[in-house]
PDB file of C-alpha atoms in Angstrom:
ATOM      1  CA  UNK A 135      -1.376 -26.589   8.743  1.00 68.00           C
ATOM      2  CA  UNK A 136      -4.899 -25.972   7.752  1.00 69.00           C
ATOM      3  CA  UNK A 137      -6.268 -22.791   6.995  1.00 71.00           C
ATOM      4  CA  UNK A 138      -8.971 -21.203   9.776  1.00 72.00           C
ATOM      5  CA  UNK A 139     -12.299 -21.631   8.804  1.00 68.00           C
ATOM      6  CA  UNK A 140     -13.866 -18.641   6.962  1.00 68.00           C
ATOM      7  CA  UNK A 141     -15.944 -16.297   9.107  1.00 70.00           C
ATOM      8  CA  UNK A 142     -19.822 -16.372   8.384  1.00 68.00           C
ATOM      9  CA  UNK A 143     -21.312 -12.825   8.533  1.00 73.00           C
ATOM     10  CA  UNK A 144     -25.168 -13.608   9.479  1.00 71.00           C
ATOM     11  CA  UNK A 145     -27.330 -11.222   8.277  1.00 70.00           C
ATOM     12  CA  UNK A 146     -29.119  -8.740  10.191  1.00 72.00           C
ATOM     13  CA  UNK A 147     -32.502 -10.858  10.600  1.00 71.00           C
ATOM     14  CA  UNK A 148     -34.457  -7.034  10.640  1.00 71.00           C
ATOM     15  CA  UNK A 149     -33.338  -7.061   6.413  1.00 69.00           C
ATOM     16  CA  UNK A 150     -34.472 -10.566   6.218  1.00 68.00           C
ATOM     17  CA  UNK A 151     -38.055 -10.498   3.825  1.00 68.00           C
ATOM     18  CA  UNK A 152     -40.530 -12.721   5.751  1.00 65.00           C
ATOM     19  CA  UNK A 153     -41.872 -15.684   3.162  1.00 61.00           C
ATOM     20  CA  UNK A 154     -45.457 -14.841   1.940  1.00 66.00           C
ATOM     21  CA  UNK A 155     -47.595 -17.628   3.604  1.00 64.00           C
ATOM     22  CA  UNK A 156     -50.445 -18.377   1.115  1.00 70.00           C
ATOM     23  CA  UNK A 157     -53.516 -19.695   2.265  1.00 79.00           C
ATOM     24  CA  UNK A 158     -54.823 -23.009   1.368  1.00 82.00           C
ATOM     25  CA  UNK A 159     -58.010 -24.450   0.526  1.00 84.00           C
ATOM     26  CA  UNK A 160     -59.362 -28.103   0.937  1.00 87.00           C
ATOM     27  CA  UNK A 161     -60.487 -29.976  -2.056  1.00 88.00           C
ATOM     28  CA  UNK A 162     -64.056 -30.173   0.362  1.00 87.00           C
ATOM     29  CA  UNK A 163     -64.888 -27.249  -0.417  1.00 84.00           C
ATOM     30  CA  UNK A 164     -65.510 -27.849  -3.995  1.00 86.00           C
ATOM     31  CA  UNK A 165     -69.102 -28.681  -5.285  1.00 88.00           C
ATOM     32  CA  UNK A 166     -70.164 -32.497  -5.865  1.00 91.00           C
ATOM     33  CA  UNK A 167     -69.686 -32.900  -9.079  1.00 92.00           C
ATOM     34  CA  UNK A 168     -65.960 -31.737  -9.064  1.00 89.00           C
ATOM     35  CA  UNK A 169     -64.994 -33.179  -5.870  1.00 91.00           C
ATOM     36  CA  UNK A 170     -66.001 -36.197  -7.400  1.00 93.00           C
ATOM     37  CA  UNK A 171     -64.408 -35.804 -10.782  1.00 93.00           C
ATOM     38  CA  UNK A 172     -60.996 -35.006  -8.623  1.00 91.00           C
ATOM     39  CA  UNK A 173     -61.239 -37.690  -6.405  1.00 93.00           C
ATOM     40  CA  UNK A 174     -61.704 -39.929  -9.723  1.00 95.00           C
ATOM     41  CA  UNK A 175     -58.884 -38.735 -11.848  1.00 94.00           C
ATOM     42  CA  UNK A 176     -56.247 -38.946  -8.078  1.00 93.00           C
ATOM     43  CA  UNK A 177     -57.263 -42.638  -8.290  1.00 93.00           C
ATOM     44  CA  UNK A 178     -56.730 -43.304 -11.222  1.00 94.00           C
ATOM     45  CA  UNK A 179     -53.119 -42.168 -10.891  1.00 93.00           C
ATOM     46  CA  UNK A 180     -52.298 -43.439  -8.109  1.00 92.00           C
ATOM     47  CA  UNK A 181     -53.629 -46.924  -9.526  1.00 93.00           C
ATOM     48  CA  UNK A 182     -51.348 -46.553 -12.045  1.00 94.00           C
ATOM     49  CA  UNK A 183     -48.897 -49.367 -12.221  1.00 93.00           C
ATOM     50  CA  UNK A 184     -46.260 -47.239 -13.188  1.00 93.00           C
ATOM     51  CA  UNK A 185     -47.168 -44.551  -9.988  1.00 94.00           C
ATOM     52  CA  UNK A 186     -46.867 -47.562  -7.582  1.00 94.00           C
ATOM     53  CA  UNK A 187     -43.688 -48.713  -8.431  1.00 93.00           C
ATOM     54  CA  UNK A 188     -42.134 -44.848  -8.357  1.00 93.00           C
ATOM     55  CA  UNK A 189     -43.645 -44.350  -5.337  1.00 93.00           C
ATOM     56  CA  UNK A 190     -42.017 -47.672  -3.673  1.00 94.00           C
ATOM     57  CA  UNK A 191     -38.820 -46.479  -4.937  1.00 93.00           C
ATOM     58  CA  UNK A 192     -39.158 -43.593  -3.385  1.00 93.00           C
ATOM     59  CA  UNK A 193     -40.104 -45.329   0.368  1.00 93.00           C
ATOM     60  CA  UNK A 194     -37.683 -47.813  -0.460  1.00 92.00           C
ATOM     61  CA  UNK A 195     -35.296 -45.505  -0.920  1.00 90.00           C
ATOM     62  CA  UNK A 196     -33.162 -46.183  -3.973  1.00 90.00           C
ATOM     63  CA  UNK A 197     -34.282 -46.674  -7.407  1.00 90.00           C
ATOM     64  CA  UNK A 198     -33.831 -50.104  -9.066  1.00 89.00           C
ATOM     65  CA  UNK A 199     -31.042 -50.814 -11.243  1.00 86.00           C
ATOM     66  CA  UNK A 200     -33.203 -50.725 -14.614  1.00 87.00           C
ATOM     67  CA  UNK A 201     -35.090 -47.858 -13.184  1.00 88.00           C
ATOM     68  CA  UNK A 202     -31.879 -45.449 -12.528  1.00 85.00           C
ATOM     69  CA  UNK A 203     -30.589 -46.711 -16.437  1.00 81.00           C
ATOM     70  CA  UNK A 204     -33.150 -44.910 -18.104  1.00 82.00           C
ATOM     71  CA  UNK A 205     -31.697 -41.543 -16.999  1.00 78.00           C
ATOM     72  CA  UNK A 206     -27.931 -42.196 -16.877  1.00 72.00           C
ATOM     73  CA  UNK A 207     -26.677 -44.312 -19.212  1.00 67.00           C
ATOM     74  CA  UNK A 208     -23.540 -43.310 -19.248  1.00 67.00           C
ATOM     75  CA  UNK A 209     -22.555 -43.388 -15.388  1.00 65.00           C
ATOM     76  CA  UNK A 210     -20.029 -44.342 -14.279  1.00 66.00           C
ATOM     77  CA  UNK A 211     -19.852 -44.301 -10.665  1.00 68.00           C
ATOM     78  CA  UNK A 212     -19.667 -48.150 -10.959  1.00 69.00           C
ATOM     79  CA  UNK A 213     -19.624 -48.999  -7.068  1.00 75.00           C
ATOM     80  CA  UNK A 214     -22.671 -47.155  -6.199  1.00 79.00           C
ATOM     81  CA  UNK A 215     -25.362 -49.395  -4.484  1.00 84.00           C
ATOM     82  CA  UNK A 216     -28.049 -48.586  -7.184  1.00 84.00           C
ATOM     83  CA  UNK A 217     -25.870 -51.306  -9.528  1.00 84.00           C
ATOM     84  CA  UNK A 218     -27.425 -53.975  -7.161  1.00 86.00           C
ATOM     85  CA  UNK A 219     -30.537 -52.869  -6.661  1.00 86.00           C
ATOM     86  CA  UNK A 220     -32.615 -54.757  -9.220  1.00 90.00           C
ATOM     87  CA  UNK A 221     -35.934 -54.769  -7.029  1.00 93.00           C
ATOM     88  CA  UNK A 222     -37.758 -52.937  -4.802  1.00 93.00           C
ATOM     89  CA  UNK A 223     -38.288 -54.238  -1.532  1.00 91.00           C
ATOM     90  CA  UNK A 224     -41.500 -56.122  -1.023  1.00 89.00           C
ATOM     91  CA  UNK A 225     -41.726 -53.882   2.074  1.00 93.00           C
ATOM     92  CA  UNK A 226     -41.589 -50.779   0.366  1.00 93.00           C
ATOM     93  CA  UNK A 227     -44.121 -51.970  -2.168  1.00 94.00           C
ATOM     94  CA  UNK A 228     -46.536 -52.865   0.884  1.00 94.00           C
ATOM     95  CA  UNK A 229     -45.913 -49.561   2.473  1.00 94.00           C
ATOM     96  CA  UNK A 230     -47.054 -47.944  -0.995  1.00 94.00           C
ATOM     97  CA  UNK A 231     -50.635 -49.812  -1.160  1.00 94.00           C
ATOM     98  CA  UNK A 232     -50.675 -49.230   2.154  1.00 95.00           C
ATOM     99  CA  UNK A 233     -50.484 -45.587   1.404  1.00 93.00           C
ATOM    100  CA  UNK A 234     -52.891 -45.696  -1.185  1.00 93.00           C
ATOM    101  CA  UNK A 235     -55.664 -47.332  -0.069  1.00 93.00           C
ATOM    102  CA  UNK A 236     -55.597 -45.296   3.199  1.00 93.00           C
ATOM    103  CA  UNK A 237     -55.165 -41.797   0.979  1.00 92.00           C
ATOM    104  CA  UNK A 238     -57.416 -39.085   1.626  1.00 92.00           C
ATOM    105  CA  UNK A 239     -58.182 -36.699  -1.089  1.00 91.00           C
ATOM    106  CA  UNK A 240     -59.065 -33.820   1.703  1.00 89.00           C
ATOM    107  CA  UNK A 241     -55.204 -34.259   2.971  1.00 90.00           C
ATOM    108  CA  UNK A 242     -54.533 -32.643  -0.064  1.00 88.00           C
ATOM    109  CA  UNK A 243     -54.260 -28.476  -0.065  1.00 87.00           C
ATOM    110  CA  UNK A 244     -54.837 -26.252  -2.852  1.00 81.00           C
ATOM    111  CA  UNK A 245     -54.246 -22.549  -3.253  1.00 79.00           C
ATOM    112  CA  UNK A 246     -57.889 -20.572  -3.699  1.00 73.00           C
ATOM    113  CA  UNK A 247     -57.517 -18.624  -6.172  1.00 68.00           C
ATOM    114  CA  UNK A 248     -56.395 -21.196  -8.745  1.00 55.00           C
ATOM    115  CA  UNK A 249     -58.809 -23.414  -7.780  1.00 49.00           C
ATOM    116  CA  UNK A 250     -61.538 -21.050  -7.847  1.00 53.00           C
ATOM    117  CA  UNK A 251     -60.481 -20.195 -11.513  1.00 53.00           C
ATOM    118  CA  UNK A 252     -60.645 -23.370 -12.679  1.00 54.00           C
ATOM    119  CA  UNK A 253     -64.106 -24.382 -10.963  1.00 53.00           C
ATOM    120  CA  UNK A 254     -65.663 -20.932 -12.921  1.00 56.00           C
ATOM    121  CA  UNK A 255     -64.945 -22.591 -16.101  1.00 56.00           C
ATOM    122  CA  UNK A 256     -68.134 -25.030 -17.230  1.00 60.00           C
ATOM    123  CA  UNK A 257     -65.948 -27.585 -18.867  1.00 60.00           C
ATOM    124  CA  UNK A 258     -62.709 -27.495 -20.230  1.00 59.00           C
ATOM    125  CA  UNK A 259     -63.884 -28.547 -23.525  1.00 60.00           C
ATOM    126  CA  UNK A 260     -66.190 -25.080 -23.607  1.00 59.00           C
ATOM    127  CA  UNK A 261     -62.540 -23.116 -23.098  1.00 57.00           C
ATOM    128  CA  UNK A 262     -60.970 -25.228 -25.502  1.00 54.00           C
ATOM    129  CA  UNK A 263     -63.379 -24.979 -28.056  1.00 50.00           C
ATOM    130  CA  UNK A 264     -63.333 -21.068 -27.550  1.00 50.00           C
ATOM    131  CA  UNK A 265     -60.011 -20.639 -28.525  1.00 49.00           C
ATOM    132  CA  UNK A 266     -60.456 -23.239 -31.796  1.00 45.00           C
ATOM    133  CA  UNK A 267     -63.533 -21.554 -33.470  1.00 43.00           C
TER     134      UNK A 267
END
């Protein structure tokens, strides 16, 4: 005979701490010349070769066999379906340039205050070369 399940005390939701919601900022908001040097460097990684085909494992689903090696090489959980999964699916790979091409760099959100910090700074170089001289 099985045990009863164990009663769950819920907590009183007047002690529960509400979550902080921080406010977010639009990479539109930044001047020219950094919007630009954003939207450069975002497209450069996601033309990455290496980006595309995590991403496409992701939307596929399942890494590939060769893919899932690299970080357990000892595994031995022999029957899982990873062991015959030796590429991605050519839809999932479509899906990802898909994605890409169609990517909008003002979908992306950015807390203010870091950003702000980091557009006060002439060039990282100048910072850098603060802290070596």
């Amino acid at each position: 005979m099985q045990p009863p399940p164990p009663v769950i005390e819920w907590p009183d939701p007047e002690s529960l701490v509400r979550a902080e919601v921080i406010a977010t900022t639009s990479p539109e908001h930044l001047d020219a010349d950094h919007l630009t040097s954003l939207k450069t460097a975002v497209d450069n990684v996601l033309n990455i070769g290496l980006a595309e085909e995590t991403f496409a494992q992701i939307v596929d689903g399942l890494p590939t066999y060769s893919s899932f090696l690299e970080l357990h090489v000892f595994s031995k959980r022999l029957g899982h379906p990873v062991f015959q999964h030796h590429a991605i699916c050519e839809g999932a790979i479509e899906q990802t340039r898909q994605f890409r091409s169609a990517f909008n760099i003002s979908s992306l959100r950015f807390e203010p205050s870091r950003s702000y910090k980091r557009i006060k700074t002439p060039h990282p170089a100048a910072e850098l070369s603060h802290y070596l001289w």
